[in-house]
């Protein structure tokens, strides 16, 4: 097996170029590569497009900032494609002031659009959003009497994901609900960087236990 | 003269009685989450959480929180024996694939056509739909849980939703703190009422078409 390079969080952040579409794993901060997020804030990269479940939890008074929230605060994104911004008032402020464009996508549709992009599919047909604002501008297809929306695949330039464990080949194991969007995003981007809590030797993970196959992963960062 | 007093507990209590052992149930944030506290002892439901788990357990004791184990609201939870985890695509495959028996969601407005609005007040509150649109479109039965009247006294049940819809024609059951309604043929049907409210009071205080079902009775 070929070993994947272990790089620092700062080196990972340097691989994100202005204008990139960034897939960021995590669900309200659970399963987010926080070390790479921190390094990306420090790098000051901007003009990015975010693809993530949400924009994290941001509470200025309590000093709480989780998931993508530090990057939102740093105004790293020109476009934000997520299912939920309700726990980050800073995202809503930027949206209301025209500082960033927010595209809200139903959570299941977002998951399928990412999955489709990584699985060689142009898109998927989903009943979700029919009869709502979500259907505006989309092609409707009726199959066996049921109406679906055609939702296109959503690929990215770079995926920043979080795993519990990685072996040196890049096989990944996720923990509990920290899995969420991470394995989907690993399939959908040109470059995939995983922040792993534990890095083990090739052969130390039972092949039956692997959640994400090593071939999807390009670089490994040791989580702090 | 009956005075309306908001009572979220009766809503949660009544909804919990719909479930049979083995049902897969997804509870939304807020009032719907309370339903989990009132499931009868002899009924075992399987709680699904859209962030990627089955067998959702109660909140952990203080100090036992696991950063990798949260519910769809980002709060620490536990997993029951027999539970499992999956990614977001599988989670919504379960939801849209018709494998969830009941989804219980909160309400901004619900109308007699079964339309639900619960994710957006244009210009005021735009939190995003999260998983709500998929849950309402995909679950076998959709239960809308809401207080009957707003603080202003306005009826939450409407002839027609004015707010942007979460889903069209998907709501099957509405439970408020005055009664339980089914939605059929473009009308609310009052199936049960909760004392001290009477069917007459409910019809008078609801800004929508209501048929009092033939078997309508008081819930005890």
CSV table of N, CA and C in Angstrom, one decimal, chain A residues 27-28 30 83-86 104-109 111-112 115 126 128 131-134 175-181 183-184 197, chain B residues 50-51 53 66-70 72-74 85-89 92 96 119-120 126-131 133-134 164-167:
chain,number,residue,atom,x,y,z
A,27,UNK,N,-21.4,18.4,11.6
A,27,UNK,CA,-22.8,18.7,11.8
A,27,UNK,C,-22.9,19.5,13.1
A,28,UNK,N,-23.1,20.8,13.0
A,28,UNK,CA,-23.1,21.7,14.1
A,28,UNK,C,-21.8,21.5,15.0
A,30,UNK,N,-19.9,18.9,15.3
A,30,UNK,CA,-19.5,17.5,15.6
A,30,UNK,C,-19.0,16.9,14.3
A,83,UNK,N,-27.6,23.7,4.7
A,83,UNK,CA,-29.0,23.4,5.0
A,83,UNK,C,-29.5,24.3,6.1
A,84,UNK,N,-28.6,24.8,6.9
A,84,UNK,CA,-29.1,25.5,8.2
A,84,UNK,C,-28.1,26.5,8.6
A,85,UNK,N,-28.6,27.7,8.9
A,85,UNK,CA,-27.8,28.8,9.4
A,85,UNK,C,-28.3,29.4,10.8
A,86,UNK,N,-29.3,28.7,11.3
A,86,UNK,CA,-30.1,29.2,12.4
A,86,UNK,C,-29.3,29.4,13.7
A,104,UNK,N,-29.6,28.0,0.6
A,104,UNK,CA,-30.1,27.0,1.5
A,104,UNK,C,-30.6,25.7,0.8
A,105,UNK,N,-30.1,24.6,1.1
A,105,UNK,CA,-30.5,23.3,0.4
A,105,UNK,C,-31.0,22.4,1.5
A,106,UNK,N,-32.1,21.7,1.2
A,106,UNK,CA,-32.6,20.7,2.2
A,106,UNK,C,-31.5,19.7,2.5
A,107,UNK,N,-31.4,19.3,3.7
A,107,UNK,CA,-30.2,18.5,4.2
A,107,UNK,C,-30.0,17.2,3.4
A,108,UNK,N,-31.1,16.5,3.2
A,108,UNK,CA,-31.0,15.2,2.5
A,108,UNK,C,-30.7,15.4,1.0
A,109,UNK,N,-31.1,16.5,0.4
A,109,UNK,CA,-30.8,16.9,-0.9
A,109,UNK,C,-29.3,17.2,-1.0
A,111,UNK,N,-26.9,16.1,0.9
A,111,UNK,CA,-26.2,14.9,1.1
A,111,UNK,C,-26.1,14.1,-0.3
A,112,UNK,N,-27.3,14.1,-0.9
A,112,UNK,CA,-27.4,13.3,-2.2
A,112,UNK,C,-26.6,14.1,-3.3
A,115,UNK,N,-23.1,13.2,-2.7
A,115,UNK,CA,-22.9,11.8,-3.0
A,115,UNK,C,-22.8,11.6,-4.5
A,126,UNK,N,-35.4,13.8,-6.5
A,126,UNK,CA,-35.9,13.7,-5.2
A,126,UNK,C,-37.3,14.4,-5.1
A,128,UNK,N,-38.2,15.8,-2.4
A,128,UNK,CA,-38.1,16.8,-1.4
A,128,UNK,C,-38.1,18.2,-2.0
A,131,UNK,N,-43.3,21.8,-4.6
A,131,UNK,CA,-44.4,22.6,-4.0
A,131,UNK,C,-43.9,23.7,-3.1
A,132,UNK,N,-42.5,23.8,-3.0
A,132,UNK,CA,-41.9,24.8,-2.1
A,132,UNK,C,-41.0,25.8,-2.9
A,133,UNK,N,-40.4,26.7,-2.3
A,133,UNK,CA,-39.5,27.7,-2.9
A,133,UNK,C,-38.3,26.9,-3.5
A,134,UNK,N,-38.0,25.8,-3.0
A,134,UNK,CA,-36.8,25.0,-3.4
A,134,UNK,C,-37.0,24.5,-4.9
A,175,UNK,N,-16.1,8.3,14.1
A,175,UNK,CA,-16.7,8.0,15.4
A,175,UNK,C,-18.2,8.5,15.5
A,176,UNK,N,-19.0,7.6,15.8
A,176,UNK,CA,-20.4,7.9,16.2
A,176,UNK,C,-21.1,8.9,15.2
A,177,UNK,N,-21.7,9.9,15.7
A,177,UNK,CA,-22.4,10.9,14.8
A,177,UNK,C,-21.4,11.9,14.2
A,178,UNK,N,-20.1,11.8,14.5
A,178,UNK,CA,-19.1,12.6,13.9
A,178,UNK,C,-18.9,12.2,12.4
A,179,UNK,N,-19.6,11.1,12.0
A,179,UNK,CA,-19.4,10.6,10.6
A,179,UNK,C,-20.1,11.6,9.6
A,180,UNK,N,-21.4,11.8,9.8
A,180,UNK,CA,-22.3,12.7,9.0
A,180,UNK,C,-21.9,12.9,7.5
A,181,UNK,N,-21.5,14.0,7.1
A,181,UNK,CA,-21.1,14.3,5.7
A,181,UNK,C,-19.7,13.9,5.3
A,183,UNK,N,-17.8,11.1,5.0
A,183,UNK,CA,-17.5,10.1,4.0
A,183,UNK,C,-18.0,10.4,2.6
A,184,UNK,N,-19.1,11.2,2.6
A,184,UNK,CA,-19.6,11.7,1.3
A,184,UNK,C,-18.7,12.6,0.6
A,197,UNK,N,-7.8,11.9,14.5
A,197,UNK,CA,-7.4,12.0,15.9
A,197,UNK,C,-6.2,11.0,16.2
B,50,UNK,N,-31.5,12.6,12.4
B,50,UNK,CA,-31.1,12.7,11.0
B,50,UNK,C,-29.6,13.0,10.9
B,51,UNK,N,-28.9,13.4,12.0
B,51,UNK,CA,-27.5,13.6,11.9
B,51,UNK,C,-26.7,12.3,11.8
B,53,UNK,N,-28.1,8.6,13.3
B,53,UNK,CA,-28.1,7.5,14.3
B,53,UNK,C,-29.6,7.0,14.5
B,66,UNK,N,-20.1,13.1,25.3
B,66,UNK,CA,-19.1,12.6,24.3
B,66,UNK,C,-19.2,13.6,23.1
B,67,UNK,N,-18.1,14.2,22.8
B,67,UNK,CA,-18.1,15.3,21.7
B,67,UNK,C,-18.5,14.7,20.3
B,68,UNK,N,-18.4,13.3,20.2
B,68,UNK,CA,-18.7,12.7,18.9
B,68,UNK,C,-20.1,12.1,18.9
B,69,UNK,N,-20.9,12.4,19.9
B,69,UNK,CA,-22.3,11.9,20.0
B,69,UNK,C,-23.3,12.9,20.4
B,70,UNK,N,-23.9,13.5,19.3
B,70,UNK,CA,-24.9,14.6,19.5
B,70,UNK,C,-26.2,14.3,18.7
B,72,UNK,N,-29.6,16.0,16.4
B,72,UNK,CA,-29.6,17.0,15.3
B,72,UNK,C,-29.6,18.4,15.7
B,73,UNK,N,-29.8,18.7,17.0
B,73,UNK,CA,-29.7,20.0,17.5
B,73,UNK,C,-28.3,20.3,18.1
B,74,UNK,N,-27.4,19.4,17.9
B,74,UNK,CA,-26.0,19.6,18.4
B,74,UNK,C,-25.8,19.4,19.8
B,85,UNK,N,-24.9,3.9,13.9
B,85,UNK,CA,-24.6,5.1,13.3
B,85,UNK,C,-24.5,5.0,11.8
B,86,UNK,N,-24.7,6.1,11.1
B,86,UNK,CA,-24.6,6.0,9.6
B,86,UNK,C,-24.3,7.4,9.1
B,87,UNK,N,-23.9,7.5,7.8
B,87,UNK,CA,-23.6,8.8,7.3
B,87,UNK,C,-24.9,9.5,6.9
B,88,UNK,N,-24.8,10.8,6.5
B,88,UNK,CA,-26.0,11.6,6.2
B,88,UNK,C,-26.8,11.2,5.0
B,89,UNK,N,-26.1,10.5,4.0
B,89,UNK,CA,-26.9,10.0,2.8
B,89,UNK,C,-27.7,8.8,3.2
B,92,UNK,N,-30.7,10.1,5.3
B,92,UNK,CA,-31.9,10.6,4.6
B,92,UNK,C,-32.4,9.6,3.6
B,96,UNK,N,-36.3,9.5,3.4
B,96,UNK,CA,-37.0,9.6,2.1
B,96,UNK,C,-37.5,8.2,1.6
B,119,UNK,N,-40.2,26.9,8.5
B,119,UNK,CA,-38.7,27.1,8.4
B,119,UNK,C,-38.3,28.5,8.0
B,120,UNK,N,-39.2,29.4,7.8
B,120,UNK,CA,-38.8,30.7,7.3
B,120,UNK,C,-39.9,31.8,7.5
B,126,UNK,N,-34.7,33.5,9.0
B,126,UNK,CA,-34.3,32.6,7.9
B,126,UNK,C,-33.3,31.6,8.4
B,127,UNK,N,-33.7,30.6,9.3
B,127,UNK,CA,-32.7,29.7,9.8
B,127,UNK,C,-32.3,28.6,8.8
B,128,UNK,N,-33.1,28.4,7.8
B,128,UNK,CA,-32.8,27.3,6.9
B,128,UNK,C,-33.7,26.1,7.3
B,129,UNK,N,-33.9,25.2,6.3
B,129,UNK,CA,-34.9,24.1,6.5
B,129,UNK,C,-34.2,22.9,7.2
B,130,UNK,N,-32.9,22.9,7.2
B,130,UNK,CA,-32.2,21.7,7.8
B,130,UNK,C,-32.8,20.4,7.1
B,131,UNK,N,-33.2,19.5,8.0
B,131,UNK,CA,-33.7,18.2,7.4
B,131,UNK,C,-35.2,18.2,7.3
B,133,UNK,N,-37.6,19.5,5.3
B,133,UNK,CA,-38.3,19.2,4.1
B,133,UNK,C,-38.2,17.8,3.7
B,134,UNK,N,-37.1,17.1,3.9
B,134,UNK,CA,-36.9,15.7,3.6
B,134,UNK,C,-37.8,14.9,4.5
B,164,UNK,N,-43.8,30.7,3.5
B,164,UNK,CA,-43.2,29.7,2.5
B,164,UNK,C,-43.3,28.3,3.1
B,165,UNK,N,-43.7,27.4,2.2
B,165,UNK,CA,-44.0,26.0,2.7
B,165,UNK,C,-42.7,25.2,2.9
B,166,UNK,N,-42.8,24.4,3.9
B,166,UNK,CA,-41.8,23.3,4.1
B,166,UNK,C,-42.1,22.1,3.2
B,167,UNK,N,-43.4,21.9,3.1
B,167,UNK,CA,-43.8,20.8,2.2
B,167,UNK,C,-45.3,21.0,1.9
